[in-house]
Short mmCIF file of C-alpha atoms and ligand atoms in Angstrom, two decimals:
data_model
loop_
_atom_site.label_atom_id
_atom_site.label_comp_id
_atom_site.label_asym_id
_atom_site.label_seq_id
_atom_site.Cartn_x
_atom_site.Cartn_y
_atom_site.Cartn_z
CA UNK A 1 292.75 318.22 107.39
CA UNK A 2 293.85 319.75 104.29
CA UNK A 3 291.16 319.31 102.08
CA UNK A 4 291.14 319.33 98.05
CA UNK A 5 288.34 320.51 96.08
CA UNK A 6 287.04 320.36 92.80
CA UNK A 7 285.79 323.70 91.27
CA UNK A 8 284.09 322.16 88.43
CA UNK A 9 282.11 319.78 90.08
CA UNK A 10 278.98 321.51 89.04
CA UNK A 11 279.01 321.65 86.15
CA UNK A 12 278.35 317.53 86.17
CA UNK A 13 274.63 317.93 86.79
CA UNK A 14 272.59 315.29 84.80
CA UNK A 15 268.59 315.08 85.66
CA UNK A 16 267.72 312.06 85.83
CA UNK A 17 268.51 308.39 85.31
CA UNK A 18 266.31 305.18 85.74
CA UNK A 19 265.29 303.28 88.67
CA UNK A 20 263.20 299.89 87.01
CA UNK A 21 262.74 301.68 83.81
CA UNK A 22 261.42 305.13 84.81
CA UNK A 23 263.14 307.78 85.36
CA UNK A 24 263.60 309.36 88.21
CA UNK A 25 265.58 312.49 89.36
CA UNK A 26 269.73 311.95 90.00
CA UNK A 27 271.07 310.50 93.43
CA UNK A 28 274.16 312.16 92.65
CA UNK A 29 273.56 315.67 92.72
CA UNK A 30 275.88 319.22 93.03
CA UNK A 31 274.02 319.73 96.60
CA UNK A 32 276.00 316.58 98.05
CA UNK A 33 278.95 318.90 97.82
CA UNK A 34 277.03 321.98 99.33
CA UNK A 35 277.08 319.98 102.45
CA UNK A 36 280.15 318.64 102.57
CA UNK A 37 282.07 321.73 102.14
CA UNK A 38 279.61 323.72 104.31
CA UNK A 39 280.20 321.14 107.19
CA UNK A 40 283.99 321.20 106.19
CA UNK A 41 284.16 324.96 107.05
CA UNK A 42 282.01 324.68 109.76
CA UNK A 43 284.43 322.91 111.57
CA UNK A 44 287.68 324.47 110.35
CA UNK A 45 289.13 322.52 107.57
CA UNK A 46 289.86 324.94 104.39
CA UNK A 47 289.32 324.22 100.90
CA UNK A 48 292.14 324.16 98.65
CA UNK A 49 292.10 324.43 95.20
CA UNK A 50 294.06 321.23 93.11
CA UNK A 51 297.47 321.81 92.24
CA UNK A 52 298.57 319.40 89.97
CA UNK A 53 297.93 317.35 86.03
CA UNK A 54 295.93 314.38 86.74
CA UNK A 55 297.18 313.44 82.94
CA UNK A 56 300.38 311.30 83.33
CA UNK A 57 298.71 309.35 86.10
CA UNK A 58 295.09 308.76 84.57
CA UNK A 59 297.06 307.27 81.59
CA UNK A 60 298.18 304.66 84.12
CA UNK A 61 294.98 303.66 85.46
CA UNK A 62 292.83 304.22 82.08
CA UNK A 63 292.97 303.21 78.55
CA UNK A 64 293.65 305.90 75.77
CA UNK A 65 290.70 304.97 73.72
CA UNK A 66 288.30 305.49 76.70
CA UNK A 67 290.04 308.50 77.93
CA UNK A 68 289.53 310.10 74.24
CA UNK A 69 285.88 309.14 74.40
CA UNK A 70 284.94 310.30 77.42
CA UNK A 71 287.12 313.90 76.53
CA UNK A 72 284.56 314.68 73.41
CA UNK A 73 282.20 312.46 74.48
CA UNK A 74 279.41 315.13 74.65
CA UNK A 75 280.71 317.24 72.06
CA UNK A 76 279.73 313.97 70.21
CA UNK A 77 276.45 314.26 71.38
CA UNK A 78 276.10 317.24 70.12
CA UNK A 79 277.67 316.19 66.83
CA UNK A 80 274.37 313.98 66.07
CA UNK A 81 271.88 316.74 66.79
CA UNK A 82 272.33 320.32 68.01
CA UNK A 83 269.38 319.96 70.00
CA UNK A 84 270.62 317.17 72.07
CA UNK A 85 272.47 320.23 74.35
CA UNK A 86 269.14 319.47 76.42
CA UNK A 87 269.25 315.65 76.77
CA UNK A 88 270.77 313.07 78.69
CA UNK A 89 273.10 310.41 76.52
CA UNK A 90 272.07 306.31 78.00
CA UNK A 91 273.55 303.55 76.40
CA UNK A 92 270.78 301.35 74.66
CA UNK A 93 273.47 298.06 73.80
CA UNK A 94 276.41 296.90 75.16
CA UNK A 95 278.93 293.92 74.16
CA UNK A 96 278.40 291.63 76.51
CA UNK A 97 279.63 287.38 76.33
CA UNK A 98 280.24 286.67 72.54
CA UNK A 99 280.16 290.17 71.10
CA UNK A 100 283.49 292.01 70.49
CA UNK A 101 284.68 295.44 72.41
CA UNK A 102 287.81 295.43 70.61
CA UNK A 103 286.08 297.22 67.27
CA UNK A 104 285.18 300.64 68.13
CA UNK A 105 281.78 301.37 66.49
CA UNK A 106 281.04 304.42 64.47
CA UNK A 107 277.34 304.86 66.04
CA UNK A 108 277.80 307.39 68.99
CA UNK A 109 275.20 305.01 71.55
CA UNK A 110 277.10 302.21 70.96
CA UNK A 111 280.24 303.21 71.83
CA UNK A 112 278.48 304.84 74.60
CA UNK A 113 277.13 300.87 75.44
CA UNK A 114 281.16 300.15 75.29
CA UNK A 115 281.95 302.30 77.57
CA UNK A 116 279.38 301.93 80.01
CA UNK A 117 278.56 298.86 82.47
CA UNK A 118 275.14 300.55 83.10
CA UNK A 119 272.31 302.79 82.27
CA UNK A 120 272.90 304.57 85.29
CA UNK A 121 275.37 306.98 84.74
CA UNK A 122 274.19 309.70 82.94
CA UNK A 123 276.56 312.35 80.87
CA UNK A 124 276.05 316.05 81.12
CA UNK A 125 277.90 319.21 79.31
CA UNK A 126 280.01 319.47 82.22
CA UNK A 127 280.88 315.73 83.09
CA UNK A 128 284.80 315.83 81.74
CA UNK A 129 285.82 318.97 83.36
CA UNK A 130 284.58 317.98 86.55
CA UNK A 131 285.82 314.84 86.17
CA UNK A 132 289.31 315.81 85.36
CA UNK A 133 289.25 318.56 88.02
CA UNK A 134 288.06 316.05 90.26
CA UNK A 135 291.32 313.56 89.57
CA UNK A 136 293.48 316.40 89.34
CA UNK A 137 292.22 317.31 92.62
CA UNK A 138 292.90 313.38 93.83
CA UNK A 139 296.56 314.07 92.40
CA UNK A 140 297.24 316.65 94.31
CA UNK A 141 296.00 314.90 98.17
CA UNK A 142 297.92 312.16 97.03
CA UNK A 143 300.88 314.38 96.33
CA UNK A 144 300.45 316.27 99.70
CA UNK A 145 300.56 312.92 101.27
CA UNK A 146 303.97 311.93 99.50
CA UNK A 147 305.72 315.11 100.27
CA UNK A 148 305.05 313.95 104.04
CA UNK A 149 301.70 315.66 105.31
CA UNK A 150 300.02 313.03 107.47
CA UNK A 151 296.48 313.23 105.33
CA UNK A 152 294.90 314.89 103.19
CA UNK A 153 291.13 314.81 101.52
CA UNK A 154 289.67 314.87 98.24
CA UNK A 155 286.48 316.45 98.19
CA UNK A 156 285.21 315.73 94.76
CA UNK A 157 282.15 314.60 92.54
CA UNK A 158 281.15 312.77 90.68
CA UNK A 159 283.10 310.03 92.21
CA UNK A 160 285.32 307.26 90.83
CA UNK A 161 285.53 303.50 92.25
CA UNK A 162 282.96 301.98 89.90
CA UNK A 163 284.74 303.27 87.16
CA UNK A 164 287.23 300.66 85.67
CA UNK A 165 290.20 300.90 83.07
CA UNK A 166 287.71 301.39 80.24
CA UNK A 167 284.44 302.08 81.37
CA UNK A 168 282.11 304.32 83.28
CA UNK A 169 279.06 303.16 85.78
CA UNK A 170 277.69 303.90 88.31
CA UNK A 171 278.16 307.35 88.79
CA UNK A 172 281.55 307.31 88.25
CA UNK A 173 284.00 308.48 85.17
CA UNK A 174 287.15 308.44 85.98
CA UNK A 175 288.10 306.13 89.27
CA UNK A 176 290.02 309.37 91.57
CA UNK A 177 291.42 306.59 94.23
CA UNK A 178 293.02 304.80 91.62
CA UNK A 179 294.49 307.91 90.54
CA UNK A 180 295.41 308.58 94.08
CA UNK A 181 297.04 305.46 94.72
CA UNK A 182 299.04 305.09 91.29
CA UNK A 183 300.33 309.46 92.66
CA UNK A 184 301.91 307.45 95.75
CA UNK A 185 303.76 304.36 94.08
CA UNK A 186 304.74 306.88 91.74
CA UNK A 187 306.24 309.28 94.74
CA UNK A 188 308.14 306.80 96.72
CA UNK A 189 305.41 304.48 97.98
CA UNK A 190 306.48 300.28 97.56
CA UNK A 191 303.02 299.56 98.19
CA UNK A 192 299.77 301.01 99.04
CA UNK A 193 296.58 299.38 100.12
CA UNK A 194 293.26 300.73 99.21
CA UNK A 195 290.36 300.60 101.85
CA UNK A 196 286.69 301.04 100.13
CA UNK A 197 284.16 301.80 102.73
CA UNK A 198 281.38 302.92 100.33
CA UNK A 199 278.15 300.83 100.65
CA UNK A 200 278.70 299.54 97.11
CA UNK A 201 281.54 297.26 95.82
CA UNK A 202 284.84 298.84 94.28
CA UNK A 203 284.62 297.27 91.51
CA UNK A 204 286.61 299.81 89.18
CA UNK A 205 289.45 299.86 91.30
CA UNK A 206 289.52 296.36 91.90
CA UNK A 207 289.57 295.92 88.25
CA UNK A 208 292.68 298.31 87.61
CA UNK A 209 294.69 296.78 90.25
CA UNK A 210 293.49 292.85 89.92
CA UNK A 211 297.28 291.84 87.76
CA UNK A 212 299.73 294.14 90.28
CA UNK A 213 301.15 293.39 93.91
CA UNK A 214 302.12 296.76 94.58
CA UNK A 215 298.35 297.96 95.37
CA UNK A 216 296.37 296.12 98.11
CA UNK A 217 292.42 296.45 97.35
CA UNK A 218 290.22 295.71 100.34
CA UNK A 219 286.60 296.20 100.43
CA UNK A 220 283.40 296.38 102.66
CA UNK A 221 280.21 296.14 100.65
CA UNK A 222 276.82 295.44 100.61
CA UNK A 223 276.42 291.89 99.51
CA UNK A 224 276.31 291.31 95.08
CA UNK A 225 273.93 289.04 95.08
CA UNK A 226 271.42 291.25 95.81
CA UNK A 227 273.45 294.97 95.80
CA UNK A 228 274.72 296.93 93.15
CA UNK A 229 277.28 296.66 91.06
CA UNK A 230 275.92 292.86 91.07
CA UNK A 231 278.70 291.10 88.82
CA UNK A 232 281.67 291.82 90.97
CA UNK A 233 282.84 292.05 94.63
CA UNK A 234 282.39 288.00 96.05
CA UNK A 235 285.05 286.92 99.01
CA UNK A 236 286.06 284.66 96.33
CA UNK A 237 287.76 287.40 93.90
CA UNK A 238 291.55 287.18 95.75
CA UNK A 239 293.62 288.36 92.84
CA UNK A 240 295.46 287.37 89.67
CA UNK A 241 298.75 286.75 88.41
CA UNK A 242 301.65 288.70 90.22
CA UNK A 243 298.56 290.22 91.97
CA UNK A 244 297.36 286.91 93.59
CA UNK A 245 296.31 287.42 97.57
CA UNK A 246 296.48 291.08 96.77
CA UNK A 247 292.29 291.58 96.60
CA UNK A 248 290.19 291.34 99.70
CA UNK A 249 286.45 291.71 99.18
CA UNK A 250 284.11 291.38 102.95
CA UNK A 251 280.58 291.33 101.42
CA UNK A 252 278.29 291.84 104.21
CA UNK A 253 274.15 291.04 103.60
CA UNK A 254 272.00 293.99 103.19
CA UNK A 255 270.46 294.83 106.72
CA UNK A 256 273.64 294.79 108.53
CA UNK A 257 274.28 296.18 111.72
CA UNK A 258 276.91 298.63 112.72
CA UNK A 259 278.52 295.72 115.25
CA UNK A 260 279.10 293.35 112.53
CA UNK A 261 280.10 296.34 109.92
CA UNK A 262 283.25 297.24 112.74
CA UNK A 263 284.09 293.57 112.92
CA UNK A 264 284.62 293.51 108.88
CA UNK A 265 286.48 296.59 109.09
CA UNK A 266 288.80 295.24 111.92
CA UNK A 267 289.97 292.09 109.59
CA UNK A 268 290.30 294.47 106.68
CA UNK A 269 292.93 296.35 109.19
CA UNK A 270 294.50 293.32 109.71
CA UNK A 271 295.47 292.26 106.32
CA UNK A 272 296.34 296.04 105.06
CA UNK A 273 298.97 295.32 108.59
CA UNK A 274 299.61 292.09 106.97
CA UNK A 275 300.44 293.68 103.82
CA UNK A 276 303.07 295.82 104.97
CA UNK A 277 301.73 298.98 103.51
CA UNK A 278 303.58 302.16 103.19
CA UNK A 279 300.47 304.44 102.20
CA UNK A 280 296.31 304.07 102.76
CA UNK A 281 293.73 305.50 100.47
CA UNK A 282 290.46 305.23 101.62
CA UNK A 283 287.94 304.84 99.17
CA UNK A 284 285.18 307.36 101.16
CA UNK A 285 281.95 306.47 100.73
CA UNK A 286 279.44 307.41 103.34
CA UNK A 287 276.14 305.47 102.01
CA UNK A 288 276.31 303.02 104.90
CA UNK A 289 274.65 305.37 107.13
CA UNK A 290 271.51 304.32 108.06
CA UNK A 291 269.59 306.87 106.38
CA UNK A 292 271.33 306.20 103.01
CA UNK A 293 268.68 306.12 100.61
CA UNK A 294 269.48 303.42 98.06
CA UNK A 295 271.78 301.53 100.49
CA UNK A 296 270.84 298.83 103.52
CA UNK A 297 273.74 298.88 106.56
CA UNK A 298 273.18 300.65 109.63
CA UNK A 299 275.92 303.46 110.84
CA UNK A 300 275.25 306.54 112.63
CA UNK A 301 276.76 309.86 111.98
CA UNK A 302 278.48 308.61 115.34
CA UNK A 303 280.01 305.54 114.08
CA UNK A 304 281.94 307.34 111.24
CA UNK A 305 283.67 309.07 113.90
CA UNK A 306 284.81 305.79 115.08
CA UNK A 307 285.82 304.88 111.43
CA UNK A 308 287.91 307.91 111.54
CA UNK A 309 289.59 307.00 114.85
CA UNK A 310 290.12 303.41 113.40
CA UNK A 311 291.84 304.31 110.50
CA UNK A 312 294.33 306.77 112.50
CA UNK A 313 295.53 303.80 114.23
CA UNK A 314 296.72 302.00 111.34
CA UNK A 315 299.47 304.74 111.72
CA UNK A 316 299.99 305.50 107.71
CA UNK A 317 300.11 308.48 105.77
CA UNK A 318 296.42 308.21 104.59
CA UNK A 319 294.57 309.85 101.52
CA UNK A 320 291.00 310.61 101.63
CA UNK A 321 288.81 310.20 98.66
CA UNK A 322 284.78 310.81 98.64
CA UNK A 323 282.88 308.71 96.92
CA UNK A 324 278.86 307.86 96.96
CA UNK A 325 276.70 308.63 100.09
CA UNK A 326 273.25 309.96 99.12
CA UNK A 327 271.29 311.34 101.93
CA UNK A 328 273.01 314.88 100.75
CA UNK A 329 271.84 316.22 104.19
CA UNK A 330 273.65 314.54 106.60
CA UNK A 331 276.51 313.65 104.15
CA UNK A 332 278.71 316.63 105.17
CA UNK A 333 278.12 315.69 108.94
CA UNK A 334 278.55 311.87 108.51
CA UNK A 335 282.61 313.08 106.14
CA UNK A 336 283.63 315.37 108.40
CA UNK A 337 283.14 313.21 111.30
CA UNK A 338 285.49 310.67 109.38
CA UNK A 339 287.85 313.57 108.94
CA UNK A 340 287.39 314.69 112.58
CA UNK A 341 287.64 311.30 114.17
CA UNK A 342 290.90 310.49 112.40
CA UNK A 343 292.85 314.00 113.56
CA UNK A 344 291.39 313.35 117.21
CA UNK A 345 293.79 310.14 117.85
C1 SP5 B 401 279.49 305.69 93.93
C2 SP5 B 401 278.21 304.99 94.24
O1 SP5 B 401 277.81 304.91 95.40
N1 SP5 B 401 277.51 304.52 93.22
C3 SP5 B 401 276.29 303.83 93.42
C4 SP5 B 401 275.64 303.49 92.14
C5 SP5 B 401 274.32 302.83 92.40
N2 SP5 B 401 273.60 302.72 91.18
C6 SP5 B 401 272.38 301.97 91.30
C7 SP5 B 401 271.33 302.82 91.94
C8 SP5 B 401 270.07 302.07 92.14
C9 SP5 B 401 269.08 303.00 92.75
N3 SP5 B 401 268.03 302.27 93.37
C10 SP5 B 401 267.01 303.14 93.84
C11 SP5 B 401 266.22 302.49 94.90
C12 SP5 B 401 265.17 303.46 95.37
N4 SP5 B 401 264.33 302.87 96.36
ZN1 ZN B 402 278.09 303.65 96.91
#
């Protein structure tokens, strides 16, 4: 499968973030990448370098003001103290019920607190260029996609789906499926559906597409009641406005088997049929493998195979897009298989 990669991805490579107030060392680390591209070549899939300006489209799924903080966002961290080069920015305050977001604050943390829905997602010298590469190289799958290639991958970190229209979180920066499914309306697609197999809820993308018809969101998550991202991603969250019926969410308990993970992913087949889409991105996480550690469902590397397969019968031109998956050894395995799976039908 032609396969996009980011070349800066590396140089996003924060230490640490929190886990019940102490730190502890990143989930979301360069190495993930190591073994998805190693397992990519492995098995015959090249790497190709992104060939097109994210710009235009992230300025259709992001607001200026965050997009301009999150550019010179560590050159701002700087700005307060040279010797901040060797520390991580966190948020300390953020404007939740009552307090206003619409007043940009002057202190650097707080508009770090605006821009973030968590503590978790720590900024590093490299974050924007390997964010940017990363969308430009989501651009450029989707693009391969529109000019008629079956599918196409984007290999990329850090990844994007918790990432909304104006924040960051979890991980993510700038949301590289949105950007990916805003490329095909904008090449000839009517409408595309988004399918978001990561462990966690979508809750970025659901955001930037809640309003529009045009872009199906449907999502498999872990329960959040008890999983992260917590304030989003209930059955009950169906759309709004022209976009009414147009948001699926299956939250499934923590715990849950593989069996009753295919049976969610069957009715989310059914209503992206029921749509009527023209286009797929998958939103490609691979944390509910069993040996995910921060996330509770049960595949095996063999059952993202069958994913693969799965998804090759909804017969649509189909864009890849990684997102989380954290058990960085068998993450290039448990991808690939997706990858593999899919060209095998
Ligand atoms: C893209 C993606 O998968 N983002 C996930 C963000 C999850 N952030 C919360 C992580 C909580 C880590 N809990 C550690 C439990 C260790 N036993
Ligand atoms: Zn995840």
């Amino acid at each position: 499968m032609i396969t996009f990669h980011n070349p800066l991805h590396s140089g996003h490579a924060p230490v640490h973030e929190f886990f019940r107030g102490e730190r502890v060392p990143c989930f979301e680390t360069p190495t993930r990448l190591d073994y998805v591209q190693e397992a990519l070549q492995l098995r015959g899939h090249g790497l190709t370098a992104p060939d097109a300006d994210c710009r235009p489209v992230l300025a259709e799924v992001h607001t200026p003001r965050y997009l301009a903080f999150l550019e010179s966002a560590w050159q701002q961290w700087l700005a307060l103290d040279a010797a901040n080069g060797d520390v991580q920015p966190f948020p300390s305050v953020w404007p939740v019920r009552t307090l206003r977001s619409d007043v940009e604050p002057l202190n650097f943390v707080a508009r770090l607190g605006l821009y973030s829905m968590d503590n978790g997602t720590p900024l590093a010298a490299g974050t924007w260029a390997a964010a940017k590469s990363g969308a430009d190289a989501a651009t450029s799958a989707a693009r391969r996609v529109a000019q008629g290639t079956r599918a196409s991958f984007c290999c990329t970190r850090p990844p994007g789906h918790h990432a909304g229209p104006d924040f960051m979180g979890g991980y993510c920066f700038l949301n590289n499926a949105a950007v990916a499914a805003q490329t095909l309306r904008n090449h000839g697609a009517q409408r595309v559906a988004v399918l978001d197999v990561d462990y966690h809820h979508g809750n970025g993308t659901q955001s930037i597409f809640y309003g529009r018809a045009d872009v199906l969101f449907v999502s498999i998550h872990g329960d959040p009641r008890t999983e992260y991202p917590f304030y989003l991603g209930h059955a009950d969250e169906t759309g709004a406005g022209d976009g009414v019926g147009c948001n699926v969410n299956l939250p499934l308990p923590a715990g849950t088997s593989a069996a009753t993970w295919f049976d969610a992913l069957e009715h989310a087949c059914a209503r992206i049929t029921g749509y009527g889409a023209d286009a797929l991105v998958i939103s490609l996480g691979l944390d509910a493998y069993e040996g995910d550690p921060i996330s509770r469902f049960a595949l095996a590397s063999s059952d993202f195979t069958r994913l693969g397969e799965r998804l090759a019968r909804m017969s649509l031109p189909t864009v890849f897009v990684l997102e989380g998956g954290y058990a960085a050894a068998e993450l290039g395995t448990n991808a690939v298989n997706v990858l593999d799976g899919f060209e095998q039908v």
